[in-house]
XYZ file of C-alpha atoms in Angstrom:
747
model
C 37.331 59.444 173.071
C 40.455 59.299 172.795
C 42.009 56.280 171.083
C 45.711 56.376 172.784
C 44.298 55.238 175.786
C 41.570 52.454 174.651
C 42.157 48.963 173.133
C 44.992 48.818 170.491
C 43.154 48.434 167.153
C 43.324 45.423 164.247
C 41.908 45.802 161.006
C 42.173 42.179 159.299
C 41.635 41.231 155.428
C 39.959 37.884 155.166
C 38.380 35.674 152.669
C 35.189 35.531 152.008
C 32.674 33.084 153.205
C 29.583 31.956 150.709
C 27.069 33.199 151.312
C 25.021 29.953 151.568
C 28.063 29.228 154.442
C 27.502 32.445 156.539
C 26.312 31.671 160.206
C 23.156 32.784 161.361
C 22.811 35.420 163.777
C 23.781 33.579 167.098
C 25.364 34.666 170.419
C 27.280 31.198 170.993
C 31.534 31.467 170.877
C 32.933 28.968 168.782
C 34.725 25.616 170.417
C 37.821 25.981 168.176
C 40.400 26.507 170.669
C 43.727 29.513 171.131
C 46.292 25.954 170.378
C 44.301 25.821 166.590
C 45.043 29.006 165.206
C 47.719 28.262 162.722
C 50.820 28.792 163.819
C 50.940 30.941 166.256
C 52.304 31.345 169.715
C 50.014 28.931 171.591
C 50.538 31.498 174.867
C 50.317 34.882 173.846
C 47.056 35.726 174.251
C 47.012 34.328 177.455
C 50.263 36.332 178.027
C 48.689 39.383 176.717
C 45.236 39.296 178.616
C 47.338 38.431 182.074
C 50.350 41.261 181.281
C 47.061 43.748 180.219
C 48.860 44.407 176.864
C 52.177 43.754 177.354
C 52.152 47.022 180.207
C 51.939 45.572 184.073
C 55.920 45.926 185.237
C 56.261 49.103 183.283
C 56.982 51.727 185.621
C 54.670 54.231 186.098
C 54.585 58.600 187.216
C 59.060 58.555 187.025
C 59.625 61.924 188.951
C 62.877 63.205 189.328
C 63.606 64.604 192.924
C 65.143 67.986 192.294
C 68.581 67.132 193.239
C 68.303 64.379 190.409
C 70.020 61.724 193.200
C 66.228 60.093 193.700
C 63.481 59.154 191.358
C 60.100 57.512 192.522
C 57.694 55.507 191.024
C 54.993 52.610 190.697
C 55.413 49.798 189.265
C 53.919 46.186 189.326
C 54.670 43.017 188.860
C 54.373 41.498 184.782
C 51.442 39.617 185.785
C 49.722 41.748 189.041
C 48.098 45.340 188.661
C 48.877 46.017 192.416
C 51.560 48.857 192.006
C 53.925 50.136 195.064
C 55.810 52.516 194.930
C 59.696 52.301 194.394
C 62.538 55.038 194.411
C 65.449 54.661 192.449
C 69.261 55.840 193.829
C 70.857 57.418 191.083
C 73.663 57.210 192.172
C 74.626 53.634 193.542
C 72.221 52.905 190.554
C 69.948 51.092 192.645
C 66.108 50.068 193.174
C 63.753 48.916 196.540
C 60.501 48.860 196.670
C 59.652 51.667 199.320
C 55.583 51.165 199.799
C 53.371 47.951 199.274
C 49.937 48.421 199.042
C 48.909 45.849 201.389
C 51.024 47.239 204.100
C 48.665 49.410 204.488
C 45.516 47.601 203.947
C 44.834 43.513 203.174
C 42.112 42.617 201.313
C 40.373 44.005 197.923
C 40.131 47.651 197.496
C 36.680 49.704 197.180
C 36.604 52.524 195.340
C 33.861 54.598 194.766
C 31.989 55.131 191.999
C 33.518 58.946 191.092
C 37.132 57.266 191.391
C 35.431 54.663 189.012
C 34.872 56.813 186.497
C 38.045 59.041 186.842
C 39.982 55.808 186.125
C 37.652 55.161 183.631
C 38.667 58.075 181.212
C 42.154 58.577 182.987
C 41.862 55.096 180.664
C 43.836 52.884 184.382
C 43.198 49.697 184.839
C 45.852 49.144 187.806
C 45.289 48.721 191.560
C 47.510 49.268 194.342
C 48.891 52.705 194.743
C 47.446 53.949 191.127
C 48.748 58.273 191.409
C 51.519 59.992 192.669
C 52.724 63.548 194.222
C 56.129 65.289 195.025
C 56.878 68.011 197.196
C 58.481 70.575 194.921
C 61.238 69.759 197.871
C 61.545 65.679 197.073
C 61.153 65.429 200.578
C 57.441 64.170 200.411
C 55.282 62.007 198.136
C 52.088 61.282 198.312
C 50.276 58.095 196.934
C 45.828 57.385 196.785
C 44.892 53.683 198.328
C 41.383 53.017 197.630
C 40.238 56.380 198.445
C 42.827 57.473 200.884
C 45.584 59.488 200.536
C 49.510 57.965 201.906
C 51.907 60.441 202.704
C 55.758 59.660 202.575
C 57.877 61.698 204.460
C 61.696 61.034 204.497
C 60.687 57.228 204.673
C 58.056 57.576 206.982
C 54.521 56.571 205.686
C 51.277 57.599 207.283
C 47.532 57.965 206.547
C 46.043 61.314 205.886
C 43.371 62.268 208.700
C 40.657 63.143 205.664
C 37.207 62.313 206.418
C 35.136 59.701 206.150
C 34.314 59.359 202.579
C 36.990 58.308 199.777
C 39.340 61.024 198.575
C 39.645 62.442 194.474
C 42.791 63.572 193.329
C 45.354 64.572 196.475
C 47.951 66.847 195.198
C 50.858 68.484 197.786
C 50.602 72.227 197.723
C 54.100 73.048 196.481
C 56.315 73.753 199.461
C 54.581 70.068 200.654
C 52.978 71.404 203.435
C 49.797 70.485 202.670
C 47.351 68.619 200.841
C 44.429 69.645 198.704
C 42.278 67.361 197.688
C 37.869 66.823 196.635
C 36.203 64.540 198.860
C 32.435 64.037 197.672
C 31.985 66.630 195.457
C 34.034 69.385 197.395
C 37.624 70.735 198.025
C 39.540 70.647 200.824
C 42.787 71.600 202.420
C 44.387 69.851 204.863
C 47.490 71.339 206.931
C 49.896 68.338 207.460
C 51.299 69.766 210.394
C 48.981 70.105 212.239
C 45.645 67.721 210.662
C 43.586 70.231 210.530
C 41.022 69.662 207.185
C 39.808 73.350 205.408
C 36.197 72.801 203.353
C 37.060 75.757 200.055
C 33.886 74.912 199.229
C 30.599 73.146 200.010
C 27.069 71.807 199.536
C 28.924 69.944 196.153
C 26.565 67.069 195.574
C 27.047 65.022 192.412
C 25.204 66.988 190.131
C 26.688 70.578 191.120
C 31.066 69.233 192.019
C 33.522 71.542 192.966
C 37.004 70.450 192.623
C 36.705 67.941 189.777
C 36.677 68.075 185.672
C 33.003 67.597 184.154
C 32.801 64.098 182.848
C 33.638 66.169 178.619
C 36.931 68.617 179.893
C 38.446 64.247 181.584
C 37.218 62.145 178.137
C 37.536 65.004 175.293
C 39.570 67.550 175.857
C 42.419 65.595 177.868
C 41.838 67.170 181.454
C 41.492 65.239 183.982
C 42.450 68.283 186.459
C 39.389 70.364 188.346
C 41.785 72.244 190.608
C 45.147 73.957 190.502
C 47.183 75.902 192.903
C 48.661 79.240 193.055
C 53.264 79.089 192.551
C 52.742 80.526 196.215
C 50.592 77.876 198.143
C 48.410 80.703 199.174
C 45.450 80.244 196.798
C 43.623 77.652 194.805
C 41.648 77.926 191.240
C 38.590 75.542 191.253
C 36.469 74.620 189.038
C 32.443 73.871 189.377
C 30.485 72.115 187.289
C 27.019 72.366 187.231
C 25.647 69.040 185.626
C 21.652 69.493 186.767
C 20.838 70.324 182.836
C 22.492 67.141 181.062
C 21.299 64.280 180.153
C 21.325 61.013 182.162
C 21.961 57.968 180.483
C 20.998 54.796 182.076
C 23.351 51.506 182.782
C 21.746 48.609 183.246
C 23.550 45.322 184.750
C 21.878 42.638 182.728
C 23.162 40.174 185.085
C 22.017 41.658 187.967
C 18.134 43.032 187.029
C 17.639 43.287 190.628
C 19.950 45.678 190.852
C 19.183 49.931 190.311
C 20.848 50.792 187.236
C 23.175 53.560 186.750
C 22.843 57.015 185.937
C 25.449 59.257 184.365
C 25.200 62.367 183.039
C 26.331 62.197 179.070
C 25.887 65.005 177.009
C 24.489 63.892 173.456
C 24.882 66.051 170.282
C 22.419 69.119 170.531
C 21.672 68.723 173.984
C 22.423 70.618 177.290
C 26.091 70.310 178.587
C 27.356 70.783 181.976
C 27.835 74.551 183.583
C 31.328 75.599 183.880
C 32.590 77.705 186.053
C 36.034 78.450 187.478
C 36.815 80.457 191.025
C 39.623 81.398 193.184
C 39.460 80.889 196.979
C 42.074 80.567 199.388
C 44.065 77.534 201.333
C 42.154 78.726 204.419
C 38.937 79.033 203.275
C 36.303 81.823 202.449
C 34.822 83.240 199.854
C 34.960 82.259 196.014
C 35.942 85.084 193.613
C 34.749 84.142 190.552
C 36.590 84.289 186.819
C 34.715 86.381 184.488
C 34.934 85.109 180.837
C 31.400 85.264 178.305
C 31.161 81.581 179.469
C 28.000 81.790 176.433
C 30.274 82.779 173.677
C 33.243 80.046 175.029
C 31.696 77.702 177.026
C 34.605 75.151 177.145
C 37.757 75.064 179.582
C 40.011 73.169 177.201
C 42.756 74.174 179.385
C 43.860 75.568 182.424
C 46.974 77.071 183.617
C 49.037 78.685 186.704
C 52.954 78.950 186.550
C 55.479 80.938 187.934
C 56.506 83.982 185.439
C 53.193 84.789 184.836
C 49.433 84.777 185.704
C 47.123 82.063 185.200
C 45.694 82.149 182.058
C 42.803 79.310 180.654
C 41.779 78.383 176.782
C 38.129 78.623 176.302
C 37.025 78.155 172.331
C 33.076 77.636 171.329
C 30.858 74.653 171.223
C 31.811 74.088 167.729
C 35.738 74.595 168.285
C 36.027 76.902 165.815
C 36.819 79.581 167.955
C 38.777 80.134 171.202
C 40.074 82.415 173.278
C 43.643 82.652 175.691
C 42.532 84.508 178.353
C 44.627 85.612 180.862
C 43.342 85.798 184.675
C 43.873 88.764 187.251
C 42.812 86.371 190.839
C 42.006 89.069 193.186
C 39.605 90.450 190.730
C 38.294 87.471 188.498
C 38.518 89.952 185.217
C 40.077 88.258 182.162
C 42.124 89.980 179.410
C 42.217 88.172 176.101
C 45.850 87.313 174.923
C 44.797 85.915 171.591
C 42.823 84.022 169.748
C 42.417 80.642 167.535
C 39.967 79.874 164.596
C 39.801 77.197 162.223
C 36.972 76.952 160.207
C 36.897 72.440 160.327
C 37.881 72.718 164.184
C 41.012 73.963 166.404
C 43.557 70.939 167.911
C 45.181 71.764 171.541
C 48.169 72.542 173.032
C 47.778 71.078 176.263
C 51.729 71.845 176.578
C 51.483 75.821 176.609
C 51.601 78.392 177.610
C 55.057 78.306 179.304
C 56.545 81.819 180.796
C 59.779 83.298 180.768
C 61.484 85.271 183.524
C 61.236 88.280 180.819
C 57.766 87.662 180.663
C 57.037 86.602 177.168
C 55.086 83.062 176.891
C 55.535 80.504 173.966
C 52.855 78.997 172.392
C 51.739 76.682 169.568
C 49.318 77.130 166.119
C 47.412 74.947 163.131
C 46.875 78.492 161.468
C 49.993 78.112 159.435
C 48.920 74.662 158.075
C 51.131 73.222 160.685
C 52.275 73.265 163.915
C 54.318 75.731 164.319
C 55.706 77.017 167.970
C 55.744 80.846 168.542
C 57.040 83.354 171.311
C 55.027 86.028 172.223
C 54.833 88.886 175.054
C 52.865 89.216 177.426
C 50.102 91.010 175.859
C 50.268 88.050 173.336
C 51.320 90.010 170.787
C 53.882 87.679 168.529
C 57.172 88.706 168.552
C 58.527 85.562 166.331
C 58.048 81.872 164.771
C 60.851 80.034 166.074
C 62.065 78.129 163.268
C 61.540 74.271 163.067
C 62.412 73.114 159.046
C 61.016 70.271 158.254
C 59.995 69.789 161.820
C 56.585 67.735 163.640
C 56.582 69.134 166.772
C 54.296 67.539 168.703
C 54.072 69.315 172.528
C 56.854 71.177 175.348
C 57.185 68.815 177.782
C 59.446 71.183 179.957
C 60.758 74.683 179.828
C 63.871 76.044 181.674
C 62.517 79.888 181.612
C 66.373 80.855 183.411
C 67.680 80.052 180.111
C 65.451 80.148 177.445
C 65.485 76.301 176.804
C 62.001 74.636 175.741
C 61.886 70.744 175.886
C 59.899 69.508 172.798
C 58.600 66.445 171.585
C 58.683 65.991 168.032
C 60.672 64.929 165.090
C 60.871 64.964 160.947
C 59.689 61.824 160.962
C 55.836 61.448 161.503
C 56.144 57.824 162.311
C 58.488 59.278 165.030
C 58.873 61.160 168.174
C 61.966 62.225 170.533
C 62.650 64.862 172.685
C 64.501 67.781 171.752
C 66.311 70.851 173.017
C 65.269 74.072 171.830
C 67.682 77.054 172.315
C 65.187 80.164 171.758
C 67.790 82.535 172.282
C 70.112 80.800 169.511
C 67.133 79.129 167.246
C 69.391 75.795 167.867
C 67.394 72.360 168.156
C 69.151 69.256 169.311
C 67.469 66.180 170.258
C 68.615 65.463 173.285
C 67.332 61.470 173.278
C 68.075 58.201 171.139
C 65.029 55.979 170.419
C 62.895 56.074 167.418
C 59.728 57.423 169.832
C 59.690 58.812 173.574
C 56.434 58.552 176.343
C 55.782 59.498 179.707
C 58.595 62.343 179.722
C 59.135 64.175 183.314
C 61.078 66.771 184.112
C 62.476 67.754 187.711
C 61.753 70.858 188.804
C 65.805 73.007 188.124
C 64.864 71.558 184.591
C 68.546 69.736 184.606
C 66.871 65.759 185.032
C 64.610 63.765 183.066
C 63.127 60.207 182.976
C 61.449 59.008 179.688
C 59.978 56.268 178.481
C 62.812 55.469 174.830
C 61.467 52.654 172.407
C 63.649 51.212 169.534
C 62.967 50.306 165.906
C 62.390 46.555 167.281
C 60.576 47.255 170.312
C 62.759 47.424 173.129
C 61.833 50.093 175.829
C 64.075 51.658 178.122
C 62.993 53.644 181.360
C 65.772 55.583 181.834
C 67.140 58.960 184.039
C 69.051 61.714 182.453
C 70.870 64.558 183.309
C 70.617 67.928 180.221
C 72.033 70.721 179.297
C 70.619 72.771 175.916
C 72.984 70.366 173.728
C 72.413 66.741 174.714
C 71.945 64.431 177.709
C 73.497 62.174 179.484
C 71.677 58.888 180.670
C 73.062 58.236 184.339
C 70.395 54.993 185.576
C 68.098 53.566 184.536
C 64.267 52.783 186.045
C 64.204 48.827 186.427
C 60.848 47.258 184.264
C 58.819 44.249 185.464
C 57.365 44.541 182.333
C 57.206 40.974 180.167
C 58.317 41.384 176.045
C 56.373 40.060 174.146
C 57.111 36.754 172.044
C 56.167 38.148 168.684
C 58.389 41.080 168.943
C 60.179 41.415 166.037
C 61.053 44.214 163.048
C 58.539 45.801 161.414
C 58.814 46.884 157.894
C 57.374 50.288 157.339
C 57.066 52.271 153.505
C 54.729 54.496 151.893
C 52.086 53.946 149.390
C 51.102 56.489 146.208
C 47.705 55.714 146.951
C 47.447 60.156 148.768
C 50.472 59.078 149.830
C 49.621 57.610 152.452
C 51.770 55.964 155.113
C 51.447 52.379 155.535
C 52.746 49.401 157.895
C 53.458 46.105 157.102
C 53.428 42.531 159.094
C 53.923 39.128 157.653
C 53.487 35.290 159.135
C 56.673 33.739 160.155
C 56.121 30.643 157.381
C 55.205 33.630 155.109
C 55.916 32.324 151.312
C 56.486 35.354 148.537
C 55.613 31.954 145.426
C 51.872 32.184 148.191
C 48.542 35.107 147.743
C 47.767 36.403 151.174
C 44.616 38.010 152.641
C 45.526 40.978 153.749
C 45.647 42.656 157.231
C 44.635 45.836 157.552
C 45.106 47.224 161.512
C 43.838 50.033 161.160
C 41.323 52.203 163.648
C 40.154 55.432 161.195
C 39.540 57.597 163.097
C 41.360 61.581 164.227
C 43.258 61.506 166.363
C 45.116 58.748 166.560
C 48.273 57.030 164.379
C 48.894 52.889 163.825
C 51.729 53.839 162.050
C 54.870 53.994 163.780
C 58.305 53.566 164.090
C 57.428 51.350 167.747
C 57.748 47.570 167.035
C 55.816 46.623 170.029
C 52.985 48.365 168.991
C 52.916 45.186 166.153
C 53.111 43.305 168.525
C 49.984 41.944 168.578
C 49.655 42.518 165.147
C 52.038 39.728 164.737
C 50.456 37.409 166.227
C 47.060 37.723 164.023
C 49.189 37.541 161.473
C 50.933 34.405 162.856
C 47.104 32.904 163.717
C 44.865 33.753 160.190
C 47.876 33.069 158.151
C 47.697 36.517 156.193
C 49.504 39.551 156.058
C 48.993 42.655 158.191
C 49.396 46.079 157.389
C 48.357 49.418 158.856
C 47.110 52.614 157.295
C 47.145 56.327 158.626
C 44.723 57.785 155.834
C 43.769 61.217 155.130
C 42.241 62.262 159.019
C 45.094 61.176 161.172
C 47.364 63.989 162.931
C 51.437 65.229 162.491
C 51.362 65.036 157.841
C 49.575 68.796 158.491
C 45.908 70.905 159.098
C 44.701 70.393 155.381
C 45.261 66.489 155.795
C 43.381 66.048 159.342
C 40.593 67.752 158.560
C 39.948 66.005 155.762
C 37.900 64.174 157.324
C 35.582 67.099 158.684
C 31.341 65.233 157.848
C 33.380 62.250 156.264
C 33.354 59.918 158.802
C 31.813 57.355 156.050
C 33.708 58.010 153.375
C 36.884 60.159 153.519
C 38.743 57.081 156.419
C 36.867 54.054 154.469
C 38.128 55.379 150.872
C 41.839 56.244 151.967
C 41.318 52.985 153.197
C 40.293 50.913 149.817
C 42.889 53.390 148.197
C 45.665 52.088 149.927
C 44.339 48.525 149.831
C 44.551 48.859 145.890
C 47.856 50.133 146.086
C 49.633 48.126 147.643
C 47.535 44.518 146.299
C 50.086 46.689 142.260
C 53.027 46.373 144.205
C 52.751 43.366 146.588
C 51.339 40.056 144.581
C 51.430 38.634 147.765
C 48.824 40.089 149.171
C 45.409 38.536 147.713
C 42.795 41.461 147.418
C 39.815 38.903 146.679
C 40.214 38.179 150.695
C 39.579 41.280 152.914
C 38.456 41.767 155.919
C 38.098 44.275 158.816
C 39.002 43.824 162.559
C 38.698 47.424 165.179
C 37.559 48.491 168.782
C 35.831 52.032 169.269
C 36.094 54.031 166.748
C 37.959 51.279 165.107
C 34.498 49.759 165.721
C 33.010 51.912 163.882
C 34.656 51.982 161.165
C 34.927 47.610 161.029
C 31.134 47.566 160.839
C 31.436 49.933 158.583
C 33.189 48.587 155.979
C 31.565 45.420 155.529
C 28.334 47.058 155.014
C 29.232 49.557 153.103
C 32.388 48.513 150.697
C 31.083 44.399 150.430
C 33.333 43.929 147.424
C 36.333 44.808 149.189
C 35.925 44.031 152.782
C 34.275 39.911 152.669
C 33.998 39.684 156.798
C 34.502 42.313 159.983
C 34.208 41.891 163.824
C 33.467 45.045 164.981
C 34.439 46.556 168.726
C 32.054 48.695 171.234
C 31.176 50.354 167.881
C 29.577 53.860 168.118
C 26.942 53.472 165.479
C 25.004 56.560 165.518
C 26.722 59.851 166.513
C 23.355 61.449 167.952
C 24.387 58.609 170.524
C 28.338 59.885 171.621
C 29.080 63.130 173.134
C 28.621 65.950 172.438
C 32.886 67.619 171.978
C 34.335 64.627 169.895
C 30.969 64.264 167.875
C 30.351 68.436 167.249
C 33.857 69.329 166.987
C 34.057 66.803 164.008
C 30.375 66.992 162.473
C 28.691 69.727 163.618
C 24.662 70.456 165.662
C 22.376 68.071 164.469
C 20.128 69.764 161.658
C 18.347 69.044 158.867
C 21.535 68.247 156.404
C 21.702 65.146 156.722
C 25.455 64.766 158.346
C 24.654 61.944 161.177
C 22.646 60.204 158.829
C 25.142 59.952 156.263
C 27.801 58.532 158.529
C 25.552 56.159 160.896
C 26.447 52.299 160.013
C 23.144 51.493 160.169
C 22.323 53.283 157.224
C 24.639 50.973 155.265
C 22.662 48.486 157.132
C 19.691 46.996 154.386
C 19.213 44.564 152.306
C 21.137 42.839 149.616
C 21.106 41.210 146.439
C 22.170 39.050 145.489
C 23.277 37.151 148.555
C 26.330 36.873 148.195
C 27.317 40.326 148.971
C 26.476 39.112 152.580
C 29.279 39.516 154.485
C 30.215 37.102 158.178
C 30.296 40.416 160.935
C 30.932 39.299 164.365
C 29.874 42.508 166.918
C 31.115 42.512 170.658
C 30.387 45.096 172.869
C 30.478 45.741 176.748
C 27.331 46.315 178.441
C 28.505 48.593 181.361
C 30.419 50.896 178.345
C 30.064 54.582 179.780
C 32.090 56.164 176.532
C 30.363 53.942 173.682
C 27.153 53.412 175.168
C 25.893 49.386 175.342
C 22.735 50.999 173.065
C 25.021 51.258 169.867
C 25.051 48.139 169.205
C 22.234 47.140 170.099
C 20.470 49.913 167.455
C 22.977 47.940 165.382
C 21.829 44.629 165.578
C 18.339 45.782 165.079
C 18.951 47.281 161.778
C 20.455 44.374 160.986
C 18.317 42.043 161.704
C 15.494 44.461 159.652
C 17.470 43.764 156.651
C 17.114 39.702 157.562
C 21.620 40.357 157.445
C 23.578 37.091 159.509
C 25.530 38.700 162.122
C 26.828 37.168 165.838
C 26.796 39.356 168.353
C 28.644 38.651 171.336
C 28.053 40.653 174.841
C 30.204 41.477 177.464
C 28.754 41.395 181.076
C 29.739 44.303 183.104
C 32.520 45.296 180.969
C 33.057 49.140 180.363
C 35.227 50.380 177.183
C 38.091 48.663 178.380
C 39.109 44.692 178.146
C 40.846 45.001 181.726
C 39.447 41.724 182.829
C 41.838 38.948 182.128
C 39.798 36.564 181.462
C 37.546 38.277 179.613
C 40.292 39.609 177.226
C 41.307 36.308 176.581
C 37.991 34.728 175.582
C 37.185 38.064 173.132
C 40.773 38.051 171.018
C 40.196 34.232 170.995
C 36.515 34.465 169.639
C 37.810 37.097 167.601
C 40.670 35.817 165.759
C 39.068 33.001 165.575
C 35.811 34.241 163.362
C 38.358 36.128 161.047
C 40.362 32.840 160.233
C 37.089 30.823 160.015
C 36.549 33.209 157.283
C 39.907 33.457 155.016
C 39.099 30.305 154.354
């Protein structure tokens, strides 16, 4: 569950309908149209749906050539998901569309089941070209289209002959002379000069894959890759994942019961995971040299790195994610040497940007063992040399490292709600900001570490995709990457302030017609789960909240309670074993503190909305705290944590055992008969029937418990929809109904 890639979530505070007026259990949609939603912009929800939350048209994978003269990127039109390949000339400041997908193939895309699953894990909803890889010298670009690899070589394109089956994750060797790819669950290398393809692995199946990351790595560890080129292009390190022992879950197309169900491998808490091992193989083919480490003790391969100046390394964890080791590997023998260990009694987070090696043989590492993220310098054997001082600094990641100059470019800020790029001179211990906006995303450096691209966002929500040159102290804007993304009409300055309840950070959005003399329902735009913040300095994140505020004539607030990141280890780890209490208690305390400070907020009218973990939070809120929350919309909720995946759930709740932790944190535990009847709260549940992240059975279990408890609810099954609302028609229908449901229950 990676919330930074899922549908943004909103928790809403609204009015309660008296018990005798509560609508019965039904699946019929509201007949009220969007235009009747108070003073809200009637075009917003359709624009939001058609633009995929205003992200279509944004440049993707913007990658500079080594000389900084060009930047290649993918981009679609503002309301068209089909992405083309573009190039910016940083000298002339001109952009051109280099290659369109319809120049290669007409008609709709055809995707393999493996590619569909991969895109779901990466939260990709675009079509056309969806990946981009650039050779080290910048002369060759590879993009993919419907499982085909397309090579652009000095302005000329050709489809590469990779065999009859679709390819997955094609990537150029560092010198750009070869292409590695996965086809039919095996790893291949194509020589671009001769056109000859070599199978590096054999006998791959759907249950035993070569060169692709298993479900857990992709969904919970942010590791989408399953193979890695050596720096000299002589060999590859690849993953073999055996899912034979993993439980298969059924996804039935309820609209077409004549079709066979899909049966993806999905490991649930306490049950078998995929068995993962790693091996080295020559780029010319041959025998595999398997990597030797204690896979019983450390079954999770969280990260793999193979860069210049250092050995290939793997970061492995035990099943409970409380113990981890960074191991260096000898490619000739497969033998591993431990460089360091990490331990946390609650759980360990992973910094996927490290290690990074210098020319002197030292490497950068980061750890939370001191109570907050600390960047470290270690010698080749892993011994700590010194902490790298960053006073009052919230470290997030290393986005690039210049090993010659000893400069680390890091993402972070002195404010947890903000994020900039800084240059950290390791020799002088100097830290300098090199970007201007309050938030940066998708930063990519060129191979020479002196040119980078980034998406910068201002407090007002202005977004710029820029190309900058950089030295150790400052950067210079040299070009702008043009965007076709639409700007939300609701965007405006957002007030962000702290409250005294547990020192929680809160963002407030008021309706356009706000009158301080009136009382308003409160809308708490919350997610509630770990590893995600709803309070940021980026006004763009509140465009939907502004529309909801107008549509429901309410005040929308976002709250980062305990369990959210960037406030220190103890603040985040407070959620251990306590999904059903710590986040909810924090939100309630914050709401009460807000109402005491802002008399215009009416706590007699409180509701909640959320998706994914936010859906869990929303359903839980009205069932467990009906004294505060009066109406809820729960989208794709995890209702029983025994039905979610191993790595995420066991990280926070441990293994299922007799302690009753899982039962205490299940939503249906609180779906009990209620007296008096006026404590019953309206609840709308929505869930995609094809969801392979939070399976549809979660909502079925909840509705069954609610039915048996004689509690009212409404159910909105979304036929054929996965965990993402990618279909604009479905997205528009869902948001209209959700906000109408909330508005109606404000009265």
